[in-house]
Structure formats: C-alpha cells, structure tokens
Short mmCIF file of C-alpha atoms and ligand atoms in Angstrom, two decimals:
data_model
loop_
_atom_site.label_atom_id
_atom_site.label_comp_id
_atom_site.label_asym_id
_atom_site.label_seq_id
_atom_site.Cartn_x
_atom_site.Cartn_y
_atom_site.Cartn_z
CA UNK A 8 20.01 -6.11 -14.63
CA UNK A 9 17.90 -9.27 -14.42
CA UNK A 10 19.15 -11.97 -12.05
CA UNK A 11 17.83 -14.94 -10.15
CA UNK A 12 16.95 -14.04 -6.56
CA UNK A 13 17.90 -16.73 -4.06
CA UNK A 14 15.95 -17.13 -0.83
CA UNK A 15 18.44 -18.05 1.88
CA UNK A 16 17.62 -19.75 5.18
CA UNK A 17 19.40 -18.86 8.44
CA UNK A 18 21.69 -21.88 7.86
CA UNK A 19 22.80 -20.32 4.56
CA UNK A 20 23.76 -17.01 6.17
CA UNK A 21 27.36 -17.34 4.99
CA UNK A 22 26.19 -17.12 1.37
CA UNK A 23 24.84 -13.65 2.23
CA UNK A 24 28.13 -12.78 3.98
CA UNK A 25 30.10 -13.69 0.84
CA UNK A 26 27.79 -11.63 -1.38
CA UNK A 27 28.26 -8.58 0.89
CA UNK A 28 32.04 -9.04 0.91
CA UNK A 29 31.97 -9.21 -2.90
CA UNK A 30 30.22 -5.87 -3.26
CA UNK A 31 26.69 -7.22 -3.83
CA UNK A 32 23.51 -6.22 -2.03
CA UNK A 33 21.42 -8.62 0.05
CA UNK A 34 18.04 -8.25 1.77
CA UNK A 35 18.03 -9.28 5.44
CA UNK A 36 15.65 -9.15 8.40
CA UNK A 37 15.95 -6.65 11.24
CA UNK A 38 13.69 -6.27 14.27
CA UNK A 39 11.78 -3.47 12.48
CA UNK A 40 11.47 -4.26 8.75
CA UNK A 41 13.64 -6.01 6.13
CA UNK A 42 16.64 -4.00 4.94
CA UNK A 43 18.49 -4.06 1.62
CA UNK A 44 22.12 -4.07 2.68
CA UNK A 45 25.49 -3.47 1.07
CA UNK A 46 29.01 -2.55 2.23
CA UNK A 47 28.59 1.06 3.37
CA UNK A 48 32.21 1.87 2.49
CA UNK A 49 31.95 0.66 -1.14
CA UNK A 50 30.35 3.23 -3.45
CA UNK A 51 29.71 0.74 -6.24
CA UNK A 52 27.94 -1.65 -3.85
CA UNK A 53 25.77 1.14 -2.42
CA UNK A 54 24.83 2.26 -5.95
CA UNK A 55 23.22 -1.14 -6.46
CA UNK A 56 20.84 -0.45 -3.55
CA UNK A 57 19.60 2.82 -5.09
CA UNK A 58 19.20 1.11 -8.46
CA UNK A 59 17.26 -1.93 -7.19
CA UNK A 60 14.85 0.22 -5.14
CA UNK A 61 14.49 3.05 -7.63
CA UNK A 62 15.44 5.34 -4.75
CA UNK A 63 16.14 9.07 -5.29
CA UNK A 64 19.87 9.77 -4.84
CA UNK A 65 19.28 12.52 -2.26
CA UNK A 66 17.54 10.17 0.20
CA UNK A 67 20.26 8.99 2.62
CA UNK A 68 20.69 5.47 4.00
CA UNK A 69 21.02 4.20 7.57
CA UNK A 70 24.26 2.38 8.38
CA UNK A 71 23.87 -0.76 10.47
CA UNK A 72 26.66 -1.74 12.86
CA UNK A 73 27.18 -4.63 15.27
CA UNK A 74 29.22 -2.78 17.90
CA UNK A 75 29.89 0.71 19.22
CA UNK A 76 33.55 0.37 18.19
CA UNK A 77 32.35 0.04 14.59
CA UNK A 78 30.16 3.15 15.03
CA UNK A 79 33.03 5.28 16.32
CA UNK A 80 34.91 4.87 12.99
CA UNK A 81 32.02 6.38 11.07
CA UNK A 82 31.48 9.60 13.06
CA UNK A 83 33.52 12.58 14.26
CA UNK A 84 31.75 13.48 17.50
CA UNK A 85 29.00 12.20 19.75
CA UNK A 86 26.99 14.35 22.16
CA UNK A 87 27.19 12.83 25.68
CA UNK A 88 23.39 12.46 25.76
CA UNK A 89 23.54 10.56 22.47
CA UNK A 90 25.92 8.14 24.18
CA UNK A 91 23.35 7.69 26.92
CA UNK A 92 20.71 6.86 24.30
CA UNK A 93 23.06 4.32 22.69
CA UNK A 94 23.52 2.65 26.04
CA UNK A 95 19.79 2.40 26.70
CA UNK A 96 18.31 1.70 23.28
CA UNK A 97 20.96 -0.22 21.34
CA UNK A 98 20.66 -2.78 19.96
CA UNK A 99 17.22 -1.53 18.98
CA UNK A 100 14.98 0.55 16.70
CA UNK A 101 16.72 3.92 17.13
CA UNK A 102 18.82 5.54 14.37
CA UNK A 103 21.03 8.42 15.48
CA UNK A 104 22.06 11.12 13.03
CA UNK A 105 25.65 12.15 13.79
CA UNK A 106 28.35 14.07 11.94
CA UNK A 107 30.07 11.68 9.54
CA UNK A 108 33.77 10.86 9.29
CA UNK A 109 35.65 10.96 5.98
CA UNK A 110 35.47 7.22 5.39
CA UNK A 111 31.68 7.35 4.85
CA UNK A 112 31.06 7.95 1.13
CA UNK A 113 28.65 10.75 0.23
CA UNK A 114 26.49 8.38 -1.80
CA UNK A 115 25.40 6.80 1.52
CA UNK A 116 24.39 10.13 3.05
CA UNK A 117 22.76 11.62 -0.04
CA UNK A 118 25.44 14.33 -0.05
CA UNK A 119 24.94 15.30 3.64
CA UNK A 120 27.74 15.71 6.19
CA UNK A 121 25.76 13.65 8.67
CA UNK A 122 25.10 9.93 8.83
CA UNK A 123 22.30 7.89 10.44
CA UNK A 124 23.49 4.82 12.35
CA UNK A 125 21.95 2.07 14.41
CA UNK A 126 22.71 -1.33 15.91
CA UNK A 127 19.76 -3.57 15.01
CA UNK A 128 18.27 -5.99 17.54
CA UNK A 129 17.99 -9.10 15.39
CA UNK A 130 20.27 -12.15 15.64
CA UNK A 131 20.53 -12.69 11.86
CA UNK A 132 21.27 -9.01 11.18
CA UNK A 133 23.93 -8.91 13.89
CA UNK A 134 25.59 -12.15 12.74
CA UNK A 135 25.58 -10.93 9.15
CA UNK A 136 27.31 -7.67 10.12
CA UNK A 137 29.80 -9.42 12.43
CA UNK A 138 30.80 -12.11 9.94
CA UNK A 139 31.12 -9.72 7.01
CA UNK A 140 33.12 -7.37 9.27
CA UNK A 141 31.52 -4.46 7.42
CA UNK A 142 29.25 -1.56 8.30
CA UNK A 143 26.09 -2.26 6.28
CA UNK A 144 24.15 0.56 4.63
CA UNK A 145 20.50 -0.51 4.38
CA UNK A 146 17.25 1.22 3.56
CA UNK A 147 14.00 -0.72 3.87
CA UNK A 148 13.97 -3.48 1.21
CA UNK A 149 10.90 -2.30 -0.71
CA UNK A 150 10.54 -0.62 -4.08
CA UNK A 151 10.73 3.12 -3.38
CA UNK A 152 7.27 4.43 -2.42
CA UNK A 153 5.81 1.04 -1.44
CA UNK A 154 5.11 -0.08 2.13
CA UNK A 155 8.23 -1.41 3.89
CA UNK A 156 8.58 -5.21 3.89
CA UNK A 157 7.88 -7.12 7.10
CA UNK A 158 8.17 -10.58 5.51
CA UNK A 159 10.64 -12.11 3.01
CA UNK A 160 7.71 -12.59 0.62
CA UNK A 161 7.14 -8.80 0.58
CA UNK A 162 10.78 -8.27 -0.45
CA UNK A 163 10.43 -10.93 -3.12
CA UNK A 164 7.27 -9.32 -4.50
CA UNK A 165 9.10 -5.99 -4.94
CA UNK A 166 12.71 -6.92 -5.76
CA UNK A 167 12.77 -10.41 -7.34
CA UNK A 168 15.22 -10.49 -10.28
CA UNK A 169 16.75 -7.19 -9.10
CA UNK A 170 18.86 -8.46 -6.17
CA UNK A 171 20.87 -11.68 -5.78
CA UNK A 172 19.51 -12.87 -2.42
CA UNK A 173 17.03 -12.49 0.44
CA UNK A 174 17.95 -13.86 3.86
CA UNK A 175 14.64 -15.14 5.25
CA UNK A 176 14.13 -14.60 8.98
CA UNK A 177 10.32 -14.84 9.06
CA UNK A 178 8.12 -11.92 10.09
CA UNK A 179 9.86 -8.92 11.66
CA UNK A 180 8.83 -8.05 15.19
CA UNK A 181 8.12 -4.31 15.29
CA UNK A 182 6.64 -3.76 11.85
CA UNK A 183 7.44 -0.04 11.66
CA UNK A 184 10.89 1.35 11.00
CA UNK A 185 13.36 2.73 13.51
CA UNK A 186 12.99 6.14 15.09
CA UNK A 187 15.34 8.65 13.41
CA UNK A 188 16.79 11.22 15.82
CA UNK A 189 19.06 14.07 14.76
CA UNK A 190 21.74 14.41 17.44
CA UNK A 191 23.73 17.13 15.65
CA UNK A 192 21.38 19.79 17.09
CA UNK A 193 20.28 20.32 20.68
CA UNK A 194 17.59 19.68 21.79
CA UNK A 195 17.78 16.55 19.66
CA UNK A 196 15.24 16.54 16.84
CA UNK A 197 12.90 13.66 16.06
CA UNK A 198 12.88 13.31 12.27
CA UNK A 199 10.89 10.10 12.00
CA UNK A 200 8.85 8.47 14.78
CA UNK A 201 9.42 4.71 15.02
CA UNK A 202 9.98 1.76 17.33
CA UNK A 203 11.41 3.82 20.21
CA UNK A 204 8.77 6.34 21.28
CA UNK A 205 9.35 10.04 21.97
CA UNK A 206 8.05 9.45 25.50
CA UNK A 207 10.83 6.90 26.05
CA UNK A 208 13.50 9.21 24.59
CA UNK A 209 12.40 12.11 26.80
CA UNK A 210 13.21 10.08 29.89
CA UNK A 211 16.86 10.61 28.93
CA UNK A 212 17.15 13.77 26.86
CA UNK A 213 15.38 16.80 25.38
CA UNK A 214 13.60 16.06 22.09
CA UNK A 215 11.83 18.40 19.67
CA UNK A 216 9.53 17.11 16.96
CA UNK A 217 10.43 17.98 13.39
CA UNK A 218 7.54 19.36 11.30
CA UNK A 219 7.76 16.23 9.12
CA UNK A 220 6.35 14.13 11.95
CA UNK A 221 2.90 15.60 11.32
CA UNK A 222 3.02 17.60 8.09
CA UNK A 223 3.50 16.89 4.43
CA UNK A 224 7.06 17.81 3.41
CA UNK A 225 6.58 17.21 -0.31
CA UNK A 226 6.93 20.90 -1.15
CA UNK A 227 9.70 21.50 1.33
CA UNK A 228 12.90 21.90 -0.70
CA UNK A 229 15.20 21.12 2.20
CA UNK A 230 13.56 19.02 4.89
CA UNK A 231 15.94 17.91 7.65
CA UNK A 232 15.19 14.32 6.79
CA UNK A 233 15.24 14.09 2.99
CA UNK A 234 13.13 10.91 3.09
CA UNK A 235 10.24 12.94 4.49
CA UNK A 236 9.55 14.70 1.23
CA UNK A 237 8.80 11.51 -0.69
CA UNK A 238 5.41 9.83 -0.93
CA UNK A 239 5.63 6.63 1.04
CA UNK A 240 3.91 3.50 2.17
CA UNK A 241 1.27 3.91 -0.47
CA UNK A 242 -0.96 1.20 -1.87
CA UNK A 243 -2.42 1.80 -5.35
CA UNK A 244 -5.86 2.43 -3.86
CA UNK A 245 -6.99 5.86 -2.70
CA UNK A 246 -6.50 5.92 1.07
CA UNK A 247 -8.47 8.24 3.35
CA UNK A 248 -7.66 8.56 7.04
CA UNK A 249 -10.64 9.29 9.30
CA UNK A 250 -9.97 10.78 12.73
CA UNK A 251 -12.14 12.00 15.60
CA UNK A 252 -14.79 10.74 18.02
CA UNK A 253 -17.31 9.17 15.64
CA UNK A 254 -15.10 7.36 13.21
CA UNK A 255 -17.30 4.37 12.25
CA UNK A 256 -20.42 6.47 11.62
CA UNK A 257 -18.43 8.99 9.58
CA UNK A 258 -16.90 6.20 7.48
CA UNK A 259 -20.32 4.61 6.87
CA UNK A 260 -21.63 8.02 5.84
CA UNK A 261 -18.73 8.48 3.39
CA UNK A 262 -19.29 5.00 1.97
CA UNK A 263 -22.93 5.91 1.19
CA UNK A 264 -21.63 8.57 -1.20
CA UNK A 265 -19.81 5.88 -3.21
CA UNK A 266 -21.18 3.72 -6.02
CA UNK A 267 -20.29 0.28 -4.67
CA UNK A 268 -21.05 -1.39 -8.01
CA UNK A 269 -18.08 0.38 -9.60
CA UNK A 270 -15.83 1.14 -6.62
CA UNK A 271 -14.39 -1.60 -4.43
CA UNK A 272 -14.30 -0.09 -0.95
CA UNK A 273 -12.46 -1.38 2.10
CA UNK A 274 -11.86 -0.34 5.71
CA UNK A 275 -8.81 -0.76 7.89
CA UNK A 276 -10.55 -1.13 11.22
CA UNK A 277 -9.62 -1.84 14.81
CA UNK A 278 -10.87 -4.99 16.54
CA UNK A 279 -13.24 -2.90 18.69
CA UNK A 280 -15.25 -1.53 15.74
CA UNK A 281 -14.66 -3.92 12.84
CA UNK A 282 -18.20 -5.32 13.05
CA UNK A 283 -19.75 -1.90 12.37
CA UNK A 284 -19.15 -2.02 8.62
CA UNK A 285 -21.45 -4.17 6.53
CA UNK A 286 -20.97 -4.95 2.86
CA UNK A 287 -17.36 -3.72 2.86
CA UNK A 288 -14.03 -5.52 2.82
CA UNK A 289 -12.78 -5.12 6.38
CA UNK A 290 -9.11 -5.59 7.23
CA UNK A 291 -8.48 -5.89 10.96
CA UNK A 292 -5.53 -3.87 12.28
CA UNK A 293 -5.70 -5.16 15.87
CA UNK A 294 -6.92 -3.74 19.16
CA UNK A 295 -6.67 -0.06 20.07
CA UNK A 296 -5.26 -1.23 23.39
CA UNK A 297 -2.33 -2.95 21.65
CA UNK A 298 -0.59 -0.44 19.39
CA UNK A 299 2.42 -2.74 18.98
CA UNK A 300 0.16 -5.34 17.40
CA UNK A 301 -1.27 -2.74 15.03
CA UNK A 302 2.26 -1.63 14.07
CA UNK A 303 3.26 -5.23 13.39
CA UNK A 304 0.25 -5.76 11.06
CA UNK A 305 0.28 -2.38 9.32
CA UNK A 306 2.47 -2.87 6.25
CA UNK A 307 1.14 -6.35 5.53
CA UNK A 308 -2.39 -4.90 5.52
CA UNK A 309 -1.39 -2.02 3.22
CA UNK A 310 0.03 -4.61 0.82
CA UNK A 311 -3.16 -6.66 1.08
CA UNK A 312 -5.14 -3.61 -0.04
CA UNK A 313 -3.41 -3.99 -3.41
CA UNK A 314 -3.76 -7.77 -3.51
CA UNK A 315 -7.52 -7.40 -2.97
CA UNK A 316 -7.55 -4.76 -5.72
CA UNK A 317 -9.48 -2.28 -3.60
CA UNK A 318 -10.10 1.14 -5.18
CA UNK A 319 -10.79 3.10 -2.01
CA UNK A 320 -9.84 2.43 1.59
CA UNK A 321 -10.92 4.25 4.73
CA UNK A 322 -8.58 3.91 7.69
CA UNK A 323 -9.65 4.38 11.30
CA UNK A 324 -7.40 6.95 12.97
CA UNK A 325 -5.64 6.15 16.24
CA UNK A 326 -4.03 8.07 19.07
CA UNK A 327 -0.83 10.02 18.31
CA UNK A 328 0.68 8.97 21.65
CA UNK A 329 3.33 6.29 22.21
CA UNK A 330 3.59 3.92 19.21
CA UNK A 331 0.54 5.69 17.79
CA UNK A 332 2.82 8.55 16.68
CA UNK A 333 4.76 6.28 14.29
CA UNK A 334 1.64 4.44 13.07
CA UNK A 335 -0.28 7.67 12.40
CA UNK A 336 2.77 9.21 10.66
CA UNK A 337 2.82 6.25 8.24
CA UNK A 338 -0.96 6.30 7.78
CA UNK A 339 -0.99 10.03 6.94
CA UNK A 340 1.68 9.39 4.33
CA UNK A 341 -0.12 6.33 2.95
CA UNK A 342 -3.20 8.56 2.63
CA UNK A 343 -1.20 11.28 0.87
CA UNK A 344 -2.38 13.50 3.78
CA UNK A 345 -6.06 13.05 2.88
CA UNK A 346 -7.59 13.24 6.35
CA UNK A 347 -11.28 13.59 7.27
CA UNK A 348 -12.33 14.63 10.78
CA UNK A 349 -15.50 13.19 12.30
O1 TXA B 613 14.09 0.38 10.78
C1 TXA B 613 14.72 0.97 9.91
O2 TXA B 613 15.19 2.11 10.07
C2 TXA B 613 14.93 0.24 8.56
C3 TXA B 613 15.79 -1.00 8.84
C4 TXA B 613 16.18 -1.71 7.58
O3 TXA B 613 16.89 -0.61 9.58
N1 TXA B 613 15.54 1.11 7.62
C5 TXA B 613 14.89 2.14 7.04
O4 TXA B 613 15.63 2.85 6.13
O5 TXA B 613 13.72 2.40 7.28
P1 TXA B 613 15.00 3.88 5.08
O6 TXA B 613 16.11 4.20 4.18
O7 TXA B 613 13.80 3.29 4.50
O8 TXA B 613 14.69 5.15 5.92
C6 TXA B 613 15.75 5.95 6.43
C7 TXA B 613 15.23 7.29 6.86
C8 TXA B 613 14.84 8.16 5.68
O9 TXA B 613 13.69 8.91 6.02
C9 TXA B 613 16.07 9.04 5.52
O10 TXA B 613 15.79 10.26 4.90
C10 TXA B 613 16.51 9.22 6.97
O11 TXA B 613 16.28 7.96 7.56
N2 TXA B 613 17.94 9.52 7.07
C11 TXA B 613 19.00 8.72 6.79
N3 TXA B 613 20.16 9.36 6.95
C12 TXA B 613 19.87 10.61 7.35
C13 TXA B 613 20.64 11.78 7.68
N4 TXA B 613 21.96 11.76 7.61
N5 TXA B 613 19.97 12.89 8.03
C14 TXA B 613 18.62 12.93 8.10
N6 TXA B 613 17.83 11.85 7.81
C15 TXA B 613 18.45 10.73 7.43
MG1 MG B 614 12.03 3.10 3.60
#
C-alpha cells in the first residue's frame, strides 16, 4: 500500500505513540540501528512490519521493552545468570532469547517457542515504549537484505511510501545491531555478535559461539537463529573481504587483474592504510585502534558503495576480537562469504 511517510522530530513523538496504539508501524531510533516497530501483541500490526520490509515470515523479531516488569509478562522462565546479564547490560545492545509466554503471538517469533527481548538504551525509544504502554516488536528498519539503517535518511531511502512515519533521532551510536544470546540452553549460546562483546558477557556467564557467527548458514535448514540463513547487509556491488598480514599489497594485486575502464573498483580501508591505494575510490572505515568508530561508520559506507555505483569493492579485514567479531560477521555476510587470504 502506498502512503505518505512523515518524518517526525523528537517534539512530535506523540504522533508516533498514537500510530503505534492504532496498530500502525513506525520507524524509530535505538542506540544500535533504527528499528521498525509495532505493537508486539497485535498480529495485524506485526504483519505490516513483515510486509514493509519484505521479510521472510520465519525470521523472528526482537521485542523492545522499557522495564523488566514488562519483560516478565512475555516469558515463562529466566535463568538466574540471564537475570545477572539483564542487570549489567540493560538498557543496552543485548537481546536475550527466552521461552515465550502465551501472550506473544507466533508471528513475532517466526513460529518459535522462544522470544528475543531487549531494553534499548535510547531516550526516544524508551519514551516511545513507555508512552505507548506496549511491548514493541522491531526488526532493523531496512528493506530485507540491505544494510541496517543508522540514520533516518537510510530508513527513508528503503521504506518511503511503505510506512506512515519515521521518528528522526539523528545518527545511532553503535552502528551494529544488538548481540543476540540464546539463554534457553546452557552454556548460553551467542547467535549474533553485536554491541555487547563476548568478552564482556564471559565476565558474567559461560558463552558458546554458534556456528553462524563465523560460517554461512544459507544451506542450514534449521539454524538456531533463523536470521542467520539470509543474505544480509549487501550492497549491489560484488564485495570481497581480504584478510591476513599483507592486506594492502594483496588488494592492489587483485585490482591489477581488473579492467578499470569497465569495472568501477573501490576499497573500504582503515585510516592506517587508506593512502596505499591509488586510482581507486577509497572509503575510510576509521582507525584499527577504534573498532567502535568503524562499527558506527560501517552501514553508512556499505550504502555509499551503492550510491557511488561501484561494481567491485575490496574490504580490509579486521581482528575478530572485541567489537571486531560483530564487524567481521557483518562484513563476511556483506561479501557473501567471499574471503581472500593474503
Ligand atoms: O539492535 C538490534 O537488535 C536492532 C534494533 C532495532 O533493536 N534490531 C535488529 O532486529 O537487528 P533484526 O530483526 O534485524 O534482527 C534480529 C535477529 C535476527 O537474526 C533473528 O533471527 C534473531 O535476532 N532472533 C529474533 N528472535 C529470535 C529467537 N526467538 N530465536 C533465535 N533468534 C532470534
Ligand atoms: Mg536486520
């Protein structure tokens, strides 16, 4: 259905509240990326999210709450160590997968008996949830398969005329999505690396990494996190991730094999090595010593790859430690798992 998409300022937040109460969906900022929210307890409202994004029905949504009391209504049991994580990391970029209560409709969970929940650390998101007095189901507010939106303009580019409103809160802080942790098994299982690192989680509990953190799950019929089997974060260009000790020289070597008169080639490079590529479009990710900065820039740069109409992009690989685990997970997906070692 075609509709006019309103951009709302923080002062117009109550317009978004009314839309949510009336069973509509609204895009809103969180500390990670923009979400496309709707009343999690209203099947018809949640359907609109799947429709606007073109999202497969078996890919479950995260429910956003403003308080623990609200969370307790949505689940049947909570492992004591999951409670400890809530205490330390909420509000914040950590989604906990718990067994769902009967009031959570199956459309939200993609048919699963579990539900992912988090309390976001963003004043507009929290006010929106509090004033609507609803748990808000919200995936990232991008068209399915595209990089997640970190600015209102990214949401607009993907979803204009498909949703009634976008609440504009400027650029989001983290830039990559929340960490998704399955707390229905023990040790807890990390399904998606994100804003809270595995190193931080392990200070409080035992965590195993799901295979989807490193490997392609496209041919896995039943991955633990259904979202892992879908191609994600992909620009239209061919993306190749280059890892190892001699990344710039390997990239320059690969570029030599290309016909630059017919192929528009770019590099996503770190600040330390960006000057080593001549004659190419270089997009600067940030310094290797500041992974948070790289995370914050990542999706905007992947969208720029399309705006610049690049055909082929080489991406400098980073460490898999700390925030590097989430960044590299997204880069491998953006590259469709095309990785070259130097
Ligand atoms: O930071 C974020 O998490 C953002 C903001 C808006 O909160 N949201 C987000 O949602 O990234 P989405 O839908 O793009 O990603 C949710 C991920 C998917 O990989 C999905 O498969 C997984 O969480 N997930 C959701 N519910 C699950 C469940 N019950 N069991 C396993 N995985 C689940
Ligand atoms: Mg998403």
